[in-house]
Structures are given as structure tokens and as C-alpha cells.
Amino acid sequence: MSRLVVHAETDPAQVIADTDDAAAIARLLAEVGVRFERWDARHALGIKSDAAEILGAYAPEIARLKAEGGYVTADVIRLTPDNPDHPVLRRKFLDEHTHAEDEVRFFVEGEGTFYLHLGGRVFRTLCCRDDLISVPAGTPHWFDMGPAPRFAAIRLFTNPEGWVARFTGSPIAEGFPRHGE
């Protein structure tokens, strides 16, 4: 189930808001310019479903997002605990960073947590199957897939190079609860 916990940036123990209501999550995130919607990830994925199959299954949704946001490419990130690269990928996404473009993700399987650092607060956003999140360009954030990741998300980009991060150098992520721990 999706969940949003808003913390004071200087005190992770200070909880400002905590909700699992999708409408409340969407409203609270919209107040800081973040798009959050519940969609229907209606296609069951098999263990062997590859990126092409996933992109094909969600082609209408991808086309709509491309038309709305000017995105030129889409790919799939799918990780499971048996992927030998998952510890390296987790570490890569755990440091606070920004992007020159919006970070758009549609979760079609599993879950992961986005941490959005905005206005003196950290918005800890657990995204699950059926969740669409769009983090505006320039927003400091990090992502945690947990120690045993299990998720698939469609990613959309305006930059044909795909995921390009600018790390802030801030240690803020180290003080907040990790996903799945």
C-alpha cells in the first residue's frame, strides 16, 4: 500500500504527516509540485517478462505520458533479490541527487521509496504497483529499493541518454529510515 510520511529535514523522528490515503498523498505532494496518481497496472508480469514485453503491455499509457510531457524514451528498471548487481544499484540511488529533467516512474510491480527533499521537509513516499510519480526537474531526492528489491517500473525521459544524476554531496539520506529495514 502506498504511504507518505513527511519528516522535518533536521529531525527524521519529527513526523509532520503520515498517510496511506492515495488522495491525501496526491494532494500533499501536489502542494510541492510533485505528481502522484494511482493507475491500474492491469497486466500480470511473468518471472521472465522482459523490458520489451512490459513496454508493449503498457504502450497506451506510455504514449499518453510521452504526449503530455514531451518524453522521448522509455525503459524499464526491474530488480529482484537474485540480481547480483542490486547492491551496487541500491547504493547508486541512495545518495541525494537531482536531474535536469522530471523523474517519471510508473510502478507495474513491487515497491520502492522516493525521498523528496523540499521546503525544509523530507517527503518519504512509498510507491507500489499502480503508482505513478513524477518528481520535477531539479528536486533533490534519493530512492531506496531496499536490501532485497522486488520491483519493476517504467521510466520516461526527455533526454535520450536516460538516467543522468547530479549528486548534491549532502549526507542527508544517511539519517532517514531505509526502505525495508
Short mmCIF file of N, CA and C in Angstrom, two decimals:
data_model
loop_
_atom_site.label_atom_id
_atom_site.label_comp_id
_atom_site.label_asym_id
_atom_site.label_seq_id
_atom_site.Cartn_x
_atom_site.Cartn_y
_atom_site.Cartn_z
N MET A 1 0.84 -1.18 0.00
CA MET A 1 0.00 0.00 0.00
C MET A 1 0.89 1.25 0.00
N SER A 2 0.58 2.20 -0.82
CA SER A 2 1.31 3.46 -0.90
C SER A 2 1.22 4.17 0.45
N ARG A 3 2.28 4.93 0.74
CA ARG A 3 2.29 5.66 2.01
C ARG A 3 3.19 6.88 1.86
N LEU A 4 2.79 7.95 2.52
CA LEU A 4 3.59 9.16 2.57
C LEU A 4 3.82 9.53 4.02
N VAL A 5 5.10 9.69 4.38
CA VAL A 5 5.47 10.19 5.70
C VAL A 5 6.31 11.44 5.45
N VAL A 6 5.89 12.55 6.04
CA VAL A 6 6.62 13.81 5.88
C VAL A 6 7.39 14.06 7.17
N HIS A 7 8.69 14.26 7.03
CA HIS A 7 9.59 14.49 8.16
C HIS A 7 10.16 15.90 8.10
N ALA A 8 10.54 16.43 9.25
CA ALA A 8 11.36 17.65 9.28
C ALA A 8 12.75 17.25 8.77
N GLU A 9 13.35 18.08 7.92
CA GLU A 9 14.64 17.70 7.34
C GLU A 9 15.74 17.60 8.39
N THR A 10 15.61 18.34 9.49
CA THR A 10 16.64 18.34 10.52
C THR A 10 16.42 17.30 11.60
N ASP A 11 15.25 16.64 11.60
CA ASP A 11 14.94 15.66 12.63
C ASP A 11 14.05 14.57 12.04
N PRO A 12 14.66 13.49 11.55
CA PRO A 12 13.86 12.42 10.95
C PRO A 12 12.80 11.83 11.88
N ALA A 13 12.99 11.98 13.19
CA ALA A 13 12.00 11.46 14.14
C ALA A 13 10.76 12.35 14.22
N GLN A 14 10.87 13.59 13.75
CA GLN A 14 9.72 14.50 13.78
C GLN A 14 8.86 14.27 12.54
N VAL A 15 7.71 13.64 12.76
CA VAL A 15 6.78 13.33 11.67
C VAL A 15 5.73 14.43 11.60
N ILE A 16 5.63 15.06 10.44
CA ILE A 16 4.69 16.16 10.22
C ILE A 16 3.36 15.62 9.67
N ALA A 17 3.44 14.58 8.86
CA ALA A 17 2.24 13.96 8.29
C ALA A 17 2.55 12.50 8.00
N ASP A 18 1.52 11.66 8.06
CA ASP A 18 1.67 10.23 7.79
C ASP A 18 0.32 9.73 7.28
N THR A 19 0.29 9.27 6.03
CA THR A 19 -0.98 8.81 5.46
C THR A 19 -0.76 7.71 4.43
N ASP A 20 -1.75 6.83 4.34
CA ASP A 20 -1.76 5.84 3.27
C ASP A 20 -2.97 6.04 2.35
N ASP A 21 -3.63 7.18 2.51
CA ASP A 21 -4.76 7.54 1.66
C ASP A 21 -4.23 8.14 0.35
N ALA A 22 -4.53 7.49 -0.78
CA ALA A 22 -3.98 7.92 -2.07
C ALA A 22 -4.33 9.36 -2.41
N ALA A 23 -5.56 9.78 -2.11
CA ALA A 23 -5.96 11.16 -2.42
C ALA A 23 -5.18 12.15 -1.56
N ALA A 24 -4.95 11.82 -0.30
CA ALA A 24 -4.17 12.70 0.58
C ALA A 24 -2.71 12.75 0.13
N ILE A 25 -2.16 11.60 -0.27
CA ILE A 25 -0.79 11.57 -0.78
C ILE A 25 -0.68 12.48 -2.00
N ALA A 26 -1.60 12.34 -2.93
CA ALA A 26 -1.58 13.15 -4.15
C ALA A 26 -1.68 14.64 -3.82
N ARG A 27 -2.55 14.99 -2.88
CA ARG A 27 -2.75 16.39 -2.51
C ARG A 27 -1.49 16.96 -1.85
N LEU A 28 -0.92 16.24 -0.88
CA LEU A 28 0.27 16.73 -0.18
C LEU A 28 1.46 16.87 -1.12
N LEU A 29 1.61 15.93 -2.03
CA LEU A 29 2.72 16.02 -2.98
C LEU A 29 2.48 17.12 -4.02
N ALA A 30 1.24 17.29 -4.44
CA ALA A 30 0.92 18.36 -5.40
C ALA A 30 1.26 19.73 -4.83
N GLU A 31 1.12 19.88 -3.51
CA GLU A 31 1.44 21.16 -2.86
C GLU A 31 2.91 21.55 -3.04
N VAL A 32 3.78 20.56 -3.30
CA VAL A 32 5.20 20.85 -3.54
C VAL A 32 5.59 20.55 -4.99
N GLY A 33 4.59 20.43 -5.87
CA GLY A 33 4.84 20.30 -7.30
C GLY A 33 5.11 18.90 -7.81
N VAL A 34 4.85 17.89 -6.98
CA VAL A 34 5.10 16.50 -7.37
C VAL A 34 3.78 15.85 -7.79
N ARG A 35 3.79 15.19 -8.92
CA ARG A 35 2.61 14.48 -9.41
C ARG A 35 2.60 13.06 -8.85
N PHE A 36 1.46 12.67 -8.29
CA PHE A 36 1.28 11.31 -7.79
C PHE A 36 -0.13 10.87 -8.16
N GLU A 37 -0.22 9.73 -8.82
CA GLU A 37 -1.52 9.20 -9.23
C GLU A 37 -1.53 7.70 -9.04
N ARG A 38 -2.71 7.16 -8.82
CA ARG A 38 -2.92 5.71 -8.79
C ARG A 38 -3.48 5.31 -10.15
N TRP A 39 -2.76 4.46 -10.85
CA TRP A 39 -3.20 3.93 -12.12
C TRP A 39 -3.50 2.45 -11.94
N ASP A 40 -3.85 1.79 -13.02
CA ASP A 40 -4.14 0.37 -12.96
C ASP A 40 -3.06 -0.39 -13.72
N ALA A 41 -2.15 -1.03 -12.95
CA ALA A 41 -1.13 -1.88 -13.57
C ALA A 41 -1.79 -3.23 -13.83
N ARG A 42 -2.60 -3.27 -14.85
CA ARG A 42 -3.52 -4.38 -15.08
C ARG A 42 -2.88 -5.62 -15.70
N HIS A 43 -1.66 -5.52 -16.17
CA HIS A 43 -1.01 -6.65 -16.81
C HIS A 43 -0.15 -7.40 -15.80
N ALA A 44 -0.45 -8.67 -15.62
CA ALA A 44 0.37 -9.51 -14.74
C ALA A 44 1.69 -9.81 -15.44
N LEU A 45 2.77 -9.63 -14.70
CA LEU A 45 4.09 -9.89 -15.27
C LEU A 45 4.56 -11.27 -14.86
N GLY A 46 5.09 -11.99 -15.82
CA GLY A 46 5.69 -13.28 -15.51
C GLY A 46 7.12 -13.09 -15.04
N ILE A 47 7.66 -14.10 -14.43
CA ILE A 47 9.04 -14.04 -13.93
C ILE A 47 10.00 -13.72 -15.07
N LYS A 48 9.69 -14.19 -16.24
CA LYS A 48 10.58 -13.99 -17.40
C LYS A 48 10.21 -12.78 -18.25
N SER A 49 9.22 -11.98 -17.84
CA SER A 49 8.83 -10.80 -18.63
C SER A 49 10.03 -9.86 -18.77
N ASP A 50 10.36 -9.53 -20.01
CA ASP A 50 11.49 -8.63 -20.23
C ASP A 50 10.97 -7.21 -20.50
N ALA A 51 11.91 -6.29 -20.68
CA ALA A 51 11.56 -4.88 -20.88
C ALA A 51 10.64 -4.69 -22.08
N ALA A 52 10.93 -5.37 -23.18
CA ALA A 52 10.10 -5.20 -24.38
C ALA A 52 8.66 -5.63 -24.13
N GLU A 53 8.48 -6.72 -23.42
CA GLU A 53 7.13 -7.20 -23.11
C GLU A 53 6.40 -6.21 -22.20
N ILE A 54 7.10 -5.69 -21.20
CA ILE A 54 6.48 -4.73 -20.27
C ILE A 54 6.13 -3.44 -21.00
N LEU A 55 7.05 -2.92 -21.81
CA LEU A 55 6.77 -1.70 -22.57
C LEU A 55 5.61 -1.90 -23.54
N GLY A 56 5.54 -3.06 -24.15
CA GLY A 56 4.44 -3.36 -25.07
C GLY A 56 3.11 -3.44 -24.35
N ALA A 57 3.10 -4.04 -23.17
CA ALA A 57 1.86 -4.18 -22.41
C ALA A 57 1.29 -2.83 -21.99
N TYR A 58 2.18 -1.87 -21.76
CA TYR A 58 1.74 -0.55 -21.29
C TYR A 58 1.94 0.54 -22.35
N ALA A 59 1.98 0.15 -23.61
CA ALA A 59 2.21 1.11 -24.71
C ALA A 59 1.22 2.27 -24.71
N PRO A 60 -0.09 2.07 -24.48
CA PRO A 60 -1.01 3.22 -24.48
C PRO A 60 -0.71 4.23 -23.37
N GLU A 61 -0.38 3.72 -22.18
CA GLU A 61 -0.06 4.61 -21.06
C GLU A 61 1.23 5.39 -21.34
N ILE A 62 2.21 4.70 -21.90
CA ILE A 62 3.49 5.34 -22.24
C ILE A 62 3.28 6.41 -23.30
N ALA A 63 2.49 6.11 -24.32
CA ALA A 63 2.21 7.09 -25.38
C ALA A 63 1.53 8.32 -24.81
N ARG A 64 0.60 8.12 -23.89
CA ARG A 64 -0.08 9.27 -23.28
C ARG A 64 0.89 10.14 -22.48
N LEU A 65 1.75 9.50 -21.68
CA LEU A 65 2.74 10.26 -20.91
C LEU A 65 3.72 10.99 -21.83
N LYS A 66 4.15 10.33 -22.89
CA LYS A 66 5.06 10.98 -23.84
C LYS A 66 4.40 12.22 -24.45
N ALA A 67 3.15 12.11 -24.82
CA ALA A 67 2.43 13.25 -25.40
C ALA A 67 2.26 14.37 -24.39
N GLU A 68 1.96 14.03 -23.14
CA GLU A 68 1.76 15.04 -22.09
C GLU A 68 3.05 15.77 -21.73
N GLY A 69 4.15 15.02 -21.63
CA GLY A 69 5.37 15.60 -21.07
C GLY A 69 6.52 15.77 -22.02
N GLY A 70 6.34 15.43 -23.29
CA GLY A 70 7.43 15.57 -24.24
C GLY A 70 8.54 14.56 -24.05
N TYR A 71 8.24 13.44 -23.43
CA TYR A 71 9.26 12.41 -23.21
C TYR A 71 9.56 11.72 -24.53
N VAL A 72 10.82 11.37 -24.72
CA VAL A 72 11.23 10.77 -26.00
C VAL A 72 11.60 9.30 -25.87
N THR A 73 11.97 8.88 -24.67
CA THR A 73 12.33 7.48 -24.48
C THR A 73 11.67 6.93 -23.23
N ALA A 74 11.51 5.62 -23.24
CA ALA A 74 11.00 4.90 -22.07
C ALA A 74 11.81 3.62 -21.94
N ASP A 75 12.06 3.23 -20.70
CA ASP A 75 12.70 1.95 -20.46
C ASP A 75 12.09 1.34 -19.21
N VAL A 76 12.60 0.20 -18.82
CA VAL A 76 12.10 -0.49 -17.64
C VAL A 76 13.28 -0.80 -16.74
N ILE A 77 13.12 -0.50 -15.47
CA ILE A 77 14.07 -0.98 -14.47
C ILE A 77 13.32 -2.04 -13.68
N ARG A 78 13.91 -3.22 -13.64
CA ARG A 78 13.29 -4.34 -12.92
C ARG A 78 14.39 -5.03 -12.13
N LEU A 79 14.17 -5.10 -10.83
CA LEU A 79 15.17 -5.73 -9.97
C LEU A 79 14.51 -6.72 -9.03
N THR A 80 15.22 -7.81 -8.81
CA THR A 80 14.80 -8.83 -7.86
C THR A 80 16.00 -9.15 -6.97
N PRO A 81 15.76 -9.80 -5.84
CA PRO A 81 16.87 -10.09 -4.92
C PRO A 81 17.97 -10.94 -5.54
N ASP A 82 17.65 -11.73 -6.56
CA ASP A 82 18.68 -12.59 -7.15
C ASP A 82 19.55 -11.87 -8.19
N ASN A 83 19.27 -10.60 -8.46
CA ASN A 83 20.12 -9.84 -9.38
C ASN A 83 21.43 -9.50 -8.67
N PRO A 84 22.57 -9.97 -9.17
CA PRO A 84 23.83 -9.74 -8.47
C PRO A 84 24.24 -8.27 -8.41
N ASP A 85 23.66 -7.43 -9.26
CA ASP A 85 24.02 -6.01 -9.28
C ASP A 85 23.17 -5.16 -8.34
N HIS A 86 22.18 -5.75 -7.66
CA HIS A 86 21.28 -4.91 -6.88
C HIS A 86 21.96 -4.14 -5.75
N PRO A 87 23.00 -4.65 -5.07
CA PRO A 87 23.63 -3.81 -4.04
C PRO A 87 24.29 -2.56 -4.61
N VAL A 88 24.91 -2.69 -5.77
CA VAL A 88 25.57 -1.54 -6.42
C VAL A 88 24.53 -0.53 -6.87
N LEU A 89 23.44 -1.01 -7.47
CA LEU A 89 22.38 -0.11 -7.92
C LEU A 89 21.71 0.58 -6.74
N ARG A 90 21.48 -0.15 -5.65
CA ARG A 90 20.88 0.48 -4.48
C ARG A 90 21.76 1.62 -3.99
N ARG A 91 23.05 1.37 -3.87
CA ARG A 91 23.98 2.39 -3.37
C ARG A 91 23.97 3.62 -4.29
N LYS A 92 23.89 3.40 -5.59
CA LYS A 92 23.91 4.50 -6.57
C LYS A 92 22.73 5.44 -6.36
N PHE A 93 21.54 4.89 -6.10
CA PHE A 93 20.33 5.70 -5.97
C PHE A 93 20.15 6.29 -4.58
N LEU A 94 20.90 5.79 -3.57
CA LEU A 94 20.70 6.21 -2.18
C LEU A 94 21.24 7.58 -1.85
N ASP A 95 22.15 8.10 -2.64
CA ASP A 95 22.70 9.43 -2.37
C ASP A 95 21.79 10.50 -2.96
N GLU A 96 21.63 11.60 -2.22
CA GLU A 96 20.78 12.68 -2.71
C GLU A 96 21.33 13.22 -4.03
N HIS A 97 20.40 13.42 -4.98
CA HIS A 97 20.78 13.90 -6.30
C HIS A 97 19.61 14.66 -6.92
N THR A 98 19.89 15.29 -8.04
CA THR A 98 18.86 15.97 -8.83
C THR A 98 19.02 15.51 -10.28
N HIS A 99 18.05 15.89 -11.08
CA HIS A 99 18.10 15.63 -12.53
C HIS A 99 17.72 16.91 -13.26
N ALA A 100 18.20 17.03 -14.49
CA ALA A 100 17.84 18.18 -15.33
C ALA A 100 16.45 18.01 -15.94
N GLU A 101 15.85 16.86 -15.76
CA GLU A 101 14.51 16.58 -16.29
C GLU A 101 13.66 15.96 -15.18
N ASP A 102 12.36 15.92 -15.40
CA ASP A 102 11.47 15.25 -14.45
C ASP A 102 11.85 13.78 -14.36
N GLU A 103 11.69 13.22 -13.16
CA GLU A 103 11.89 11.78 -12.98
C GLU A 103 10.51 11.14 -12.89
N VAL A 104 10.13 10.43 -13.94
CA VAL A 104 8.79 9.85 -14.05
C VAL A 104 8.90 8.33 -13.93
N ARG A 105 8.12 7.77 -13.00
CA ARG A 105 8.12 6.33 -12.79
C ARG A 105 6.68 5.84 -12.64
N PHE A 106 6.38 4.75 -13.33
CA PHE A 106 5.10 4.06 -13.17
C PHE A 106 5.44 2.65 -12.68
N PHE A 107 5.07 2.36 -11.44
CA PHE A 107 5.36 1.06 -10.84
C PHE A 107 4.35 0.03 -11.32
N VAL A 108 4.84 -0.99 -12.00
CA VAL A 108 3.97 -2.04 -12.51
C VAL A 108 4.12 -3.34 -11.70
N GLU A 109 5.06 -3.32 -10.76
CA GLU A 109 5.29 -4.48 -9.91
C GLU A 109 6.11 -4.04 -8.70
N GLY A 110 5.80 -4.58 -7.53
CA GLY A 110 6.61 -4.36 -6.35
C GLY A 110 6.53 -2.96 -5.79
N GLU A 111 7.64 -2.53 -5.13
CA GLU A 111 7.64 -1.24 -4.45
C GLU A 111 9.05 -0.72 -4.25
N GLY A 112 9.12 0.58 -3.96
CA GLY A 112 10.35 1.28 -3.62
C GLY A 112 9.98 2.63 -3.02
N THR A 113 10.94 3.28 -2.37
CA THR A 113 10.64 4.53 -1.67
C THR A 113 11.44 5.69 -2.25
N PHE A 114 10.73 6.74 -2.63
CA PHE A 114 11.34 8.01 -3.01
C PHE A 114 11.37 8.92 -1.79
N TYR A 115 12.47 9.61 -1.61
CA TYR A 115 12.63 10.60 -0.54
C TYR A 115 12.85 11.94 -1.23
N LEU A 116 11.90 12.85 -1.07
CA LEU A 116 11.93 14.14 -1.76
C LEU A 116 12.26 15.22 -0.75
N HIS A 117 13.33 15.96 -0.97
CA HIS A 117 13.83 16.96 -0.04
C HIS A 117 13.39 18.34 -0.51
N LEU A 118 12.29 18.82 0.07
CA LEU A 118 11.66 20.06 -0.40
C LEU A 118 11.19 20.92 0.77
N GLY A 119 11.50 22.20 0.73
CA GLY A 119 10.94 23.16 1.68
C GLY A 119 11.19 22.83 3.14
N GLY A 120 12.38 22.37 3.47
CA GLY A 120 12.70 22.07 4.86
C GLY A 120 12.11 20.76 5.35
N ARG A 121 11.58 19.97 4.44
CA ARG A 121 10.98 18.69 4.81
C ARG A 121 11.49 17.58 3.88
N VAL A 122 11.32 16.36 4.34
CA VAL A 122 11.60 15.19 3.51
C VAL A 122 10.30 14.41 3.39
N PHE A 123 9.85 14.22 2.15
CA PHE A 123 8.62 13.51 1.84
C PHE A 123 9.01 12.07 1.49
N ARG A 124 8.85 11.17 2.45
CA ARG A 124 9.19 9.76 2.25
C ARG A 124 7.97 9.08 1.62
N THR A 125 8.10 8.76 0.34
CA THR A 125 6.96 8.30 -0.46
C THR A 125 7.15 6.86 -0.89
N LEU A 126 6.41 5.95 -0.25
CA LEU A 126 6.44 4.55 -0.62
C LEU A 126 5.56 4.37 -1.85
N CYS A 127 6.18 3.99 -2.96
CA CYS A 127 5.45 3.76 -4.21
C CYS A 127 5.33 2.26 -4.44
N CYS A 128 4.13 1.84 -4.82
CA CYS A 128 3.82 0.43 -5.03
C CYS A 128 3.23 0.24 -6.43
N ARG A 129 2.97 -1.02 -6.75
CA ARG A 129 2.29 -1.32 -8.00
C ARG A 129 1.08 -0.40 -8.14
N ASP A 130 0.88 0.15 -9.31
CA ASP A 130 -0.21 1.07 -9.67
C ASP A 130 0.13 2.54 -9.43
N ASP A 131 1.29 2.85 -8.87
CA ASP A 131 1.63 4.25 -8.57
C ASP A 131 2.42 4.89 -9.71
N LEU A 132 2.02 6.10 -10.05
CA LEU A 132 2.76 6.95 -10.98
C LEU A 132 3.26 8.13 -10.17
N ILE A 133 4.56 8.39 -10.25
CA ILE A 133 5.13 9.56 -9.58
C ILE A 133 5.98 10.31 -10.59
N SER A 134 5.90 11.64 -10.53
CA SER A 134 6.72 12.49 -11.38
C SER A 134 7.37 13.54 -10.49
N VAL A 135 8.68 13.40 -10.32
CA VAL A 135 9.47 14.30 -9.49
C VAL A 135 10.02 15.40 -10.40
N PRO A 136 9.69 16.66 -10.13
CA PRO A 136 10.11 17.74 -11.03
C PRO A 136 11.64 17.87 -11.15
N ALA A 137 12.07 18.29 -12.32
CA ALA A 137 13.49 18.56 -12.56
C ALA A 137 14.03 19.46 -11.46
N GLY A 138 15.25 19.17 -11.03
CA GLY A 138 15.91 20.00 -10.03
C GLY A 138 15.56 19.68 -8.59
N THR A 139 14.65 18.74 -8.36
CA THR A 139 14.25 18.39 -6.99
C THR A 139 15.29 17.47 -6.35
N PRO A 140 15.87 17.89 -5.22
CA PRO A 140 16.79 16.99 -4.51
C PRO A 140 16.01 15.79 -3.96
N HIS A 141 16.51 14.60 -4.23
CA HIS A 141 15.82 13.39 -3.79
C HIS A 141 16.78 12.21 -3.81
N TRP A 142 16.31 11.09 -3.27
CA TRP A 142 17.00 9.83 -3.40
C TRP A 142 15.95 8.73 -3.43
N PHE A 143 16.38 7.51 -3.80
CA PHE A 143 15.46 6.39 -3.94
C PHE A 143 16.07 5.18 -3.26
N ASP A 144 15.23 4.43 -2.55
CA ASP A 144 15.70 3.21 -1.90
C ASP A 144 14.81 2.04 -2.32
N MET A 145 15.44 1.03 -2.87
CA MET A 145 14.74 -0.18 -3.29
C MET A 145 14.76 -1.26 -2.22
N GLY A 146 15.49 -1.02 -1.13
CA GLY A 146 15.57 -1.98 -0.04
C GLY A 146 16.67 -3.01 -0.25
N PRO A 147 16.98 -3.78 0.80
CA PRO A 147 18.07 -4.76 0.73
C PRO A 147 17.74 -5.98 -0.12
N ALA A 148 16.46 -6.23 -0.36
CA ALA A 148 16.04 -7.36 -1.20
C ALA A 148 15.00 -6.83 -2.19
N PRO A 149 15.44 -6.07 -3.20
CA PRO A 149 14.50 -5.38 -4.08
C PRO A 149 13.63 -6.32 -4.90
N ARG A 150 12.40 -5.90 -5.08
CA ARG A 150 11.48 -6.61 -5.96
C ARG A 150 10.53 -5.56 -6.54
N PHE A 151 10.89 -5.05 -7.70
CA PHE A 151 10.03 -4.05 -8.35
C PHE A 151 10.33 -3.98 -9.83
N ALA A 152 9.34 -3.46 -10.55
CA ALA A 152 9.50 -3.11 -11.96
C ALA A 152 8.82 -1.77 -12.15
N ALA A 153 9.52 -0.85 -12.77
CA ALA A 153 8.96 0.48 -13.02
C ALA A 153 9.32 0.92 -14.43
N ILE A 154 8.35 1.50 -15.08
CA ILE A 154 8.58 2.11 -16.39
C ILE A 154 9.10 3.51 -16.14
N ARG A 155 10.20 3.85 -16.80
CA ARG A 155 10.82 5.17 -16.64
C ARG A 155 10.71 5.92 -17.96
N LEU A 156 10.40 7.21 -17.87
CA LEU A 156 10.30 8.04 -19.07
C LEU A 156 11.30 9.18 -18.99
N PHE A 157 11.86 9.54 -20.15
CA PHE A 157 12.92 10.54 -20.19
C PHE A 157 12.73 11.51 -21.36
N THR A 158 13.13 12.76 -21.16
CA THR A 158 13.24 13.71 -22.27
C THR A 158 14.65 13.65 -22.86
N ASN A 159 15.61 13.18 -22.08
CA ASN A 159 16.99 13.04 -22.51
C ASN A 159 17.18 11.62 -23.05
N PRO A 160 17.56 11.46 -24.31
CA PRO A 160 17.74 10.12 -24.87
C PRO A 160 18.80 9.29 -24.14
N GLU A 161 19.67 9.95 -23.37
CA GLU A 161 20.70 9.23 -22.62
C GLU A 161 20.12 8.49 -21.42
N GLY A 162 18.90 8.81 -21.02
CA GLY A 162 18.28 8.14 -19.88
C GLY A 162 18.65 8.78 -18.56
N TRP A 163 18.87 7.96 -17.55
CA TRP A 163 19.06 8.41 -16.17
C TRP A 163 20.42 9.10 -16.03
N VAL A 164 20.40 10.41 -15.79
CA VAL A 164 21.62 11.19 -15.59
C VAL A 164 21.43 12.00 -14.31
N ALA A 165 22.24 11.71 -13.30
CA ALA A 165 22.09 12.36 -11.99
C ALA A 165 23.21 13.36 -11.74
N ARG A 166 22.85 14.39 -10.96
CA ARG A 166 23.83 15.33 -10.42
C ARG A 166 23.74 15.19 -8.90
N PHE A 167 24.76 14.61 -8.32
CA PHE A 167 24.75 14.35 -6.88
C PHE A 167 25.03 15.64 -6.12
N THR A 168 24.28 15.85 -5.02
CA THR A 168 24.39 17.09 -4.26
C THR A 168 25.56 17.07 -3.28
N GLY A 169 26.01 15.89 -2.89
CA GLY A 169 27.07 15.79 -1.88
C GLY A 169 26.54 15.86 -0.46
N SER A 170 25.25 16.06 -0.30
CA SER A 170 24.65 16.14 1.03
C SER A 170 24.55 14.75 1.66
N PRO A 171 24.86 14.64 2.97
CA PRO A 171 24.72 13.36 3.66
C PRO A 171 23.31 13.12 4.22
N ILE A 172 22.33 13.94 3.88
CA ILE A 172 21.00 13.89 4.50
C ILE A 172 20.37 12.50 4.44
N ALA A 173 20.57 11.77 3.37
CA ALA A 173 19.92 10.47 3.21
C ALA A 173 20.33 9.48 4.30
N GLU A 174 21.52 9.66 4.85
CA GLU A 174 22.02 8.73 5.87
C GLU A 174 21.20 8.77 7.15
N GLY A 175 20.46 9.85 7.40
CA GLY A 175 19.73 9.99 8.65
C GLY A 175 18.30 9.52 8.63
N PHE A 176 17.80 9.09 7.47
CA PHE A 176 16.39 8.73 7.35
C PHE A 176 16.21 7.22 7.27
N PRO A 177 15.04 6.73 7.72
CA PRO A 177 14.78 5.28 7.68
C PRO A 177 14.90 4.74 6.26
N ARG A 178 15.52 3.60 6.13
CA ARG A 178 15.68 2.95 4.84
C ARG A 178 14.44 2.12 4.50
N HIS A 179 14.25 1.90 3.23
CA HIS A 179 13.14 1.06 2.76
C HIS A 179 13.39 -0.40 3.16
N GLY A 180 12.42 -1.01 3.81
CA GLY A 180 12.51 -2.42 4.13
C GLY A 180 13.42 -2.78 5.28
N GLU A 181 13.88 -1.80 6.02
CA GLU A 181 14.77 -2.10 7.16
C GLU A 181 14.18 -1.59 8.44
#
